[in-house]
mmCIF file of C-alpha atoms in Angstrom:
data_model
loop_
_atom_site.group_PDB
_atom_site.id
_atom_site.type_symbol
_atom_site.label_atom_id
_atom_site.label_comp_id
_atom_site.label_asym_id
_atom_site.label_seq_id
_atom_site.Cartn_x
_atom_site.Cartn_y
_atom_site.Cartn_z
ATOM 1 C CA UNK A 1 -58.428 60.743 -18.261
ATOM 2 C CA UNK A 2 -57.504 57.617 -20.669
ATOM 3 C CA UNK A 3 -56.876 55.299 -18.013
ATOM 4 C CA UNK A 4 -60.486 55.841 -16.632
ATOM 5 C CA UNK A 5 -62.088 53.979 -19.302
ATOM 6 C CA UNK A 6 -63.199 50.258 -17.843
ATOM 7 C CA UNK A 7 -60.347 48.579 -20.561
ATOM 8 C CA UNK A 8 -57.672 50.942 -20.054
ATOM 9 C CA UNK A 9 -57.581 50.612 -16.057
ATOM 10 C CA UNK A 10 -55.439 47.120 -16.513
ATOM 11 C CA UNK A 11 -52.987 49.620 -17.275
ATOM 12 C CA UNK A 12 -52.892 51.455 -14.216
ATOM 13 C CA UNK A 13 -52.387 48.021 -12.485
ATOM 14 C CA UNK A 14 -49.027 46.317 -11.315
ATOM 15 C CA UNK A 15 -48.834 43.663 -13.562
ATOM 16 C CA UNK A 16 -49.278 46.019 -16.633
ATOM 17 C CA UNK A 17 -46.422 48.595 -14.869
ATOM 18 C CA UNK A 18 -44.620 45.519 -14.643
ATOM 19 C CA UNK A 19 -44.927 43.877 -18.165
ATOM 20 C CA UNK A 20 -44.771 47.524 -19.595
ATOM 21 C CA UNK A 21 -41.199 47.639 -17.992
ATOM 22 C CA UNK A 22 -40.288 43.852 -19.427
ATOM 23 C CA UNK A 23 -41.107 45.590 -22.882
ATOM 24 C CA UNK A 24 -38.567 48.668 -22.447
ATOM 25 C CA UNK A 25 -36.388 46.495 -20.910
ATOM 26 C CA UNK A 26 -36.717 44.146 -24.056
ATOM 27 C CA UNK A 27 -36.443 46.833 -26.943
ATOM 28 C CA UNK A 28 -33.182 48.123 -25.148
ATOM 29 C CA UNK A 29 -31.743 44.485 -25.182
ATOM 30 C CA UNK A 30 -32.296 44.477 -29.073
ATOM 31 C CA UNK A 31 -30.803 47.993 -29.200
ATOM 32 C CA UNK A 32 -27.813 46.507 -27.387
ATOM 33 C CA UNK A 33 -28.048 43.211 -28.972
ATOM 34 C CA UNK A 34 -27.949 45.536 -32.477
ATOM 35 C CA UNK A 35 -24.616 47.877 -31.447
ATOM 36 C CA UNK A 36 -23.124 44.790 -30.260
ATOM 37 C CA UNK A 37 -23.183 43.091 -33.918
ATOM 38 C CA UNK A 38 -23.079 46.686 -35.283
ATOM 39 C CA UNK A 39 -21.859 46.174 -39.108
ATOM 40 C CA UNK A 40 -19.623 44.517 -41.641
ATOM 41 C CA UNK A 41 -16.944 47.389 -40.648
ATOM 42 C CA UNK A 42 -13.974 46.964 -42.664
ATOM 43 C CA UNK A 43 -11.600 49.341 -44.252
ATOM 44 C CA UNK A 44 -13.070 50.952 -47.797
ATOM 45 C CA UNK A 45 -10.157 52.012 -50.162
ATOM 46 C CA UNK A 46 -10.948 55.427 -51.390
ATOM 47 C CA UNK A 47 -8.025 56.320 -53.666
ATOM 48 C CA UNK A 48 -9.501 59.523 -54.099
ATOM 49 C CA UNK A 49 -8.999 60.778 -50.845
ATOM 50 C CA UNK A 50 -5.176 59.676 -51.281
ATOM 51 C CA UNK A 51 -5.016 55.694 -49.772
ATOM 52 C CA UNK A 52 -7.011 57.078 -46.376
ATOM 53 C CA UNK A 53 -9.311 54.176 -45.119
ATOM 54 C CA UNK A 54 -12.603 54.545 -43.679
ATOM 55 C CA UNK A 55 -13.613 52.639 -40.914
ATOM 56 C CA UNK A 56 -17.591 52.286 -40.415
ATOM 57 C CA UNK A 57 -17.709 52.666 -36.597
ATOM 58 C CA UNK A 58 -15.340 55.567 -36.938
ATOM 59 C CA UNK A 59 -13.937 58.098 -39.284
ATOM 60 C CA UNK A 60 -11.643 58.390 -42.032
ATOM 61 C CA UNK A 61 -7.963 57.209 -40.957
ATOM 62 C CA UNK A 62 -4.851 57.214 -42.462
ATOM 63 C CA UNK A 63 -2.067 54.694 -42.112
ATOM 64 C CA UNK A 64 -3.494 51.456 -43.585
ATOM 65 C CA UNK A 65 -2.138 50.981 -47.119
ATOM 66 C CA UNK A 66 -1.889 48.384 -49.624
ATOM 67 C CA UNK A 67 -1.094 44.867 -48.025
ATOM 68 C CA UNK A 68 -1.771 45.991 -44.062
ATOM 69 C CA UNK A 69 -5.627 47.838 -44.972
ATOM 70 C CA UNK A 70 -6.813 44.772 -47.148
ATOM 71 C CA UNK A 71 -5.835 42.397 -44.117
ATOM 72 C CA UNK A 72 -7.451 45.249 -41.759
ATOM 73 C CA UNK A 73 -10.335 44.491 -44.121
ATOM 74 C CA UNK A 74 -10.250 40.851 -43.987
ATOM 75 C CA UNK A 75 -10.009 40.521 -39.749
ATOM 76 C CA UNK A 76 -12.809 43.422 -39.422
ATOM 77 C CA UNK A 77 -15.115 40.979 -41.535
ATOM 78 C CA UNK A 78 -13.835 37.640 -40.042
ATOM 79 C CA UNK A 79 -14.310 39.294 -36.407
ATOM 80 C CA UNK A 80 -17.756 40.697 -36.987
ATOM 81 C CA UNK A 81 -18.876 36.871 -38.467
ATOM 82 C CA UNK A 82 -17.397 35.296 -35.448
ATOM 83 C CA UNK A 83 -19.787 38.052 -33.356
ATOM 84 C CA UNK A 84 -23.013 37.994 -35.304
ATOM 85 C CA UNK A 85 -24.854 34.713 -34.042
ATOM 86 C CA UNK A 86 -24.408 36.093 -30.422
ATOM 87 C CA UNK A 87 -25.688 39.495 -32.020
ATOM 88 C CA UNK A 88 -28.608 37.407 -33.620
ATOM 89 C CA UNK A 89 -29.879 35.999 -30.500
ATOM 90 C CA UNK A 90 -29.354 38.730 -28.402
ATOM 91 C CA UNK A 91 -31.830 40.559 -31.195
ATOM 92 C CA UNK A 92 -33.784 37.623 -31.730
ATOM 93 C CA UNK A 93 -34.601 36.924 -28.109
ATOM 94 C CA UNK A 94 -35.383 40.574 -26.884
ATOM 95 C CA UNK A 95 -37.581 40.909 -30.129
ATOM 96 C CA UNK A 96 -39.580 37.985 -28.407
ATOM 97 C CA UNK A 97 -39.500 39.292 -25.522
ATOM 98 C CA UNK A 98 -41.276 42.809 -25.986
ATOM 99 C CA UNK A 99 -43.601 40.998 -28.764
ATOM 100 C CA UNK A 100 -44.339 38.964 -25.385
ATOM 101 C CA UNK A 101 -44.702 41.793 -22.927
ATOM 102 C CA UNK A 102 -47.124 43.545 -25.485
ATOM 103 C CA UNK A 103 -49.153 40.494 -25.909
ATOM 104 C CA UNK A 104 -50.116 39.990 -22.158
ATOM 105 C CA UNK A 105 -50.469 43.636 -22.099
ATOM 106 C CA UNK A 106 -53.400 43.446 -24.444
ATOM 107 C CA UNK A 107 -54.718 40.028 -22.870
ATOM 108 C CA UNK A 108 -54.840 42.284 -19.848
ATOM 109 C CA UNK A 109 -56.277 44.839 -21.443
ATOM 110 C CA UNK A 110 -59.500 42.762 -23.282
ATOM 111 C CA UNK A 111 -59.781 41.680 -19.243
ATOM 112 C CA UNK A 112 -59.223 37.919 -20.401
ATOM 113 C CA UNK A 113 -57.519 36.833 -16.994
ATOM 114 C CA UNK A 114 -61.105 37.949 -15.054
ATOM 115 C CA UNK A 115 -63.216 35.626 -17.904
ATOM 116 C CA UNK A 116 -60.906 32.699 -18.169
ATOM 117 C CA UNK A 117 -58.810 33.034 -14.579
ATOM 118 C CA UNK A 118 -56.943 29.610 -15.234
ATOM 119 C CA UNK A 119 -55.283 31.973 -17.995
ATOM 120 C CA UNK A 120 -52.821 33.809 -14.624
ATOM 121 C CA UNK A 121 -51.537 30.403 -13.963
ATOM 122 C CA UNK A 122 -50.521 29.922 -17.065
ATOM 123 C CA UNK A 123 -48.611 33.496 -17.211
ATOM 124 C CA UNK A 124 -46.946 33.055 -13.802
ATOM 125 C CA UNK A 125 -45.691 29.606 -15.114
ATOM 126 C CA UNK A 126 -44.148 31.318 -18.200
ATOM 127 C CA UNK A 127 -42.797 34.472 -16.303
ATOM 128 C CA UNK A 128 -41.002 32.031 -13.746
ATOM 129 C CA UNK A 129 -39.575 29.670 -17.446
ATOM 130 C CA UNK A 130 -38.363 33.511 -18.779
ATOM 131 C CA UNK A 131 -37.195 34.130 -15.005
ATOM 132 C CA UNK A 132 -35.249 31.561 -14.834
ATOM 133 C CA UNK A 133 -34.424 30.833 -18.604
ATOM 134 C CA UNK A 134 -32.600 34.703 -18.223
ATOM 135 C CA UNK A 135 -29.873 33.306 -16.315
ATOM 136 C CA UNK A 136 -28.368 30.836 -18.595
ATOM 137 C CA UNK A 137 -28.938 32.810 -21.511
ATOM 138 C CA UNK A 138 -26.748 35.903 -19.961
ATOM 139 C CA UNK A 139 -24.570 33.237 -18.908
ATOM 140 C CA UNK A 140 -24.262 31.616 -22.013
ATOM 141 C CA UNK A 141 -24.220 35.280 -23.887
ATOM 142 C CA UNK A 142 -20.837 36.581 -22.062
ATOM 143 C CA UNK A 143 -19.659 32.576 -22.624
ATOM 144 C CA UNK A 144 -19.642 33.451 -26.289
ATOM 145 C CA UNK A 145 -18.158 36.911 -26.053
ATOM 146 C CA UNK A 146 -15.459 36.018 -24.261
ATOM 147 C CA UNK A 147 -14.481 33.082 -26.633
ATOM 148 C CA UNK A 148 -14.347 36.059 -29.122
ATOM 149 C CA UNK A 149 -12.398 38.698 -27.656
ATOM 150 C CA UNK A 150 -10.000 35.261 -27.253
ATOM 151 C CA UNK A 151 -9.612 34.423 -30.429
ATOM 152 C CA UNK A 152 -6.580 34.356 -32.554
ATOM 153 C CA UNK A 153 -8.674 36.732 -35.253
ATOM 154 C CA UNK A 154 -9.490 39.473 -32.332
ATOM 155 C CA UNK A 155 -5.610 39.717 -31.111
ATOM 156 C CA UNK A 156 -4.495 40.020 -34.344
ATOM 157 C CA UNK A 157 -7.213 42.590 -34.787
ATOM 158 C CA UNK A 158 -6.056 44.309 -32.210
ATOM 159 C CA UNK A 159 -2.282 43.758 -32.681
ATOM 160 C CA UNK A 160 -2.474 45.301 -36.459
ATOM 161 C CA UNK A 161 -5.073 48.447 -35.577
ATOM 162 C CA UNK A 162 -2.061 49.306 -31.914
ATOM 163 C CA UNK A 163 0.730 49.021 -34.790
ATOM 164 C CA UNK A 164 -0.650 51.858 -36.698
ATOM 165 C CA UNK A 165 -1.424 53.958 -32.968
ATOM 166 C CA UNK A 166 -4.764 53.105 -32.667
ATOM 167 C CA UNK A 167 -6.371 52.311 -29.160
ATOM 168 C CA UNK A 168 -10.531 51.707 -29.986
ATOM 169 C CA UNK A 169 -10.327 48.054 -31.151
ATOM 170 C CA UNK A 170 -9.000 45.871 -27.506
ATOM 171 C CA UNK A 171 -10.301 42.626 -27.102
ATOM 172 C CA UNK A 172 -12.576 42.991 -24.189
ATOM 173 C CA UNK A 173 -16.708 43.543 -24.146
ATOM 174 C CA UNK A 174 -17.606 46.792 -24.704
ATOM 175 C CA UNK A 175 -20.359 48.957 -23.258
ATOM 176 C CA UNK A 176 -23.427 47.947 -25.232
ATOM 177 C CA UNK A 177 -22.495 43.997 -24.394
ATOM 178 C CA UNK A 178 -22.524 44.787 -20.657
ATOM 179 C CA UNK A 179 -25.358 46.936 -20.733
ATOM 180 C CA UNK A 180 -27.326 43.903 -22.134
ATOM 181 C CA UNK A 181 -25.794 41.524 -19.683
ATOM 182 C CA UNK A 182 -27.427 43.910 -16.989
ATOM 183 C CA UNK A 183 -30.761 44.365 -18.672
ATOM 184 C CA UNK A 184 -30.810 40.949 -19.031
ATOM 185 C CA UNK A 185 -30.705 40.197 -14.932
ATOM 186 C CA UNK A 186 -33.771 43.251 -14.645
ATOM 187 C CA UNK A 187 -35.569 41.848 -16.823
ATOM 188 C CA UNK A 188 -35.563 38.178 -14.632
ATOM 189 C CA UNK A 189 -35.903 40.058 -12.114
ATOM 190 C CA UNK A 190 -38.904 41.809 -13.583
ATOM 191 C CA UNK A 191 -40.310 38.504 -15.275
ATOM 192 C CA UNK A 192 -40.239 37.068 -11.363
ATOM 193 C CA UNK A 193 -41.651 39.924 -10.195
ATOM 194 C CA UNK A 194 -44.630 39.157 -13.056
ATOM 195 C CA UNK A 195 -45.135 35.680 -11.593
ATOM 196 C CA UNK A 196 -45.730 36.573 -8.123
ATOM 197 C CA UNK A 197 -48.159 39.306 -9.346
ATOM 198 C CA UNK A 198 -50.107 36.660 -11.325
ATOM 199 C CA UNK A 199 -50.348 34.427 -8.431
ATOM 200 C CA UNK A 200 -52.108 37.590 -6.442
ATOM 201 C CA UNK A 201 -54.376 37.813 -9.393
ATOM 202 C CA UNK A 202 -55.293 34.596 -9.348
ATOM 203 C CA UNK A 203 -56.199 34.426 -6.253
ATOM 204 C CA UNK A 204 -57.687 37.976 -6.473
ATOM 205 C CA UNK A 205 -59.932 36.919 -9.396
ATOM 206 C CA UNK A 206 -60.818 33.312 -7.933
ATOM 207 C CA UNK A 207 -62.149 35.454 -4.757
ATOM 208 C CA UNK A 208 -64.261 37.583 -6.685
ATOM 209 C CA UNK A 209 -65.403 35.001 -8.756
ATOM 210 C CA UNK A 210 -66.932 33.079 -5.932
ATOM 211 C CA UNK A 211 -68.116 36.058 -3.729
ATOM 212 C CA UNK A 212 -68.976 39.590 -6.206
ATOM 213 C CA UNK A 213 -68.465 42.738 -5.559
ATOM 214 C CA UNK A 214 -71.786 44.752 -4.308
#
């Protein structure tokens, strides 16, 4: 089949299942990343529907009018500002990620690491940095959250959207946040897993190198 050809057999390797995984794992941290910034929101007046409000993550409501939607308005905005630079680097740094993942993928694949085998030292010391580097950056990612679910903006969020009966807007991390929180710890667990794998490549290559295969 495909994987039979001489490049394409990288992929039926560990290290490629492995960095194949940190890419999924990446793209669904900038999925999550995305929902967790998710958009302006805001109430939109649309008088001709009769003063009901629609609410971007949502549907049309009624019961916002005159002074109480246009601060509805105003705290959606201010709460999805206060949100959006965690949002960005949540994005930002899975983007990275899987543009990483598919670059060793194709190193792999162009059978670099067997020409130049000082080139698996080099990824095991980066795996281990991401390895590690992961749990900070989850740390640091829920650090942020939390400050805004904390706010004064959030609890009057919340406060104004229980007045009127609704129950979606709590200050508390949602599904999408904890779901990248998790993917986050797989993927240093996967990016460790990486390292280790390079080292047996390494040494794999090295033994090759200096005795051939019949």
């Amino acid at each position: 089949g495909l994987l039979e050809c001489r490049h394409c057999q990288y992929l039926r390797t560990g290290r490629a299942c492995c960095q194949l995984l940190e890419a999924l794992l990446a793209t669904l941290i900038v999925a999550s990343g995305s929902v967790s910034g998710g958009s302006p929101g805001g109430y939109t007046g649309l008088p001709s529907l009769g003063g009901i409000y629609y609410y971007q993550f949502g549907g049309a409501y009624s019961g916002f009018s005159g002074a109480d939607g246009e601060r509805a308005q105003q705290l959606d905005q201010r709460f999805h500002l206060l949100k959006l630079p965690v949002a960005r680097a949540a994005v930002a740094a899975g983007g990275s990620l899987l543009l990483l993942s598919c670059a060793l993928v194709a190193v792999g694949v162009l059978r670099v690491p067997w020409r130049f085998p000082a080139w698996l030292l080099l990824e095991c010391i980066l795996d281990a940095v991401i390895a590690v580097g992961m749990v900070p950056a989850v740390y640091c990612f829920f650090h942020f959250l939390l400050d805004v679910y904390n706010s004064s903006v959030c609890k009057e969020r919340e406060q104004l959207y229980q007045s009127k009966g609704y129950q979606g807007f709590r200050c508390s991390l949602h599904g999408a946040e904890i779901a990248a929180g998790i993917l986050g710890c797989i993927a240093a667990m996967a990016y460790l897993l990486s390292a280790v794998l390079a080292v047996r490549a390494y040494r794999t290559v090295h033994r090759l190198k200096q005795k051939p295969v019949q």
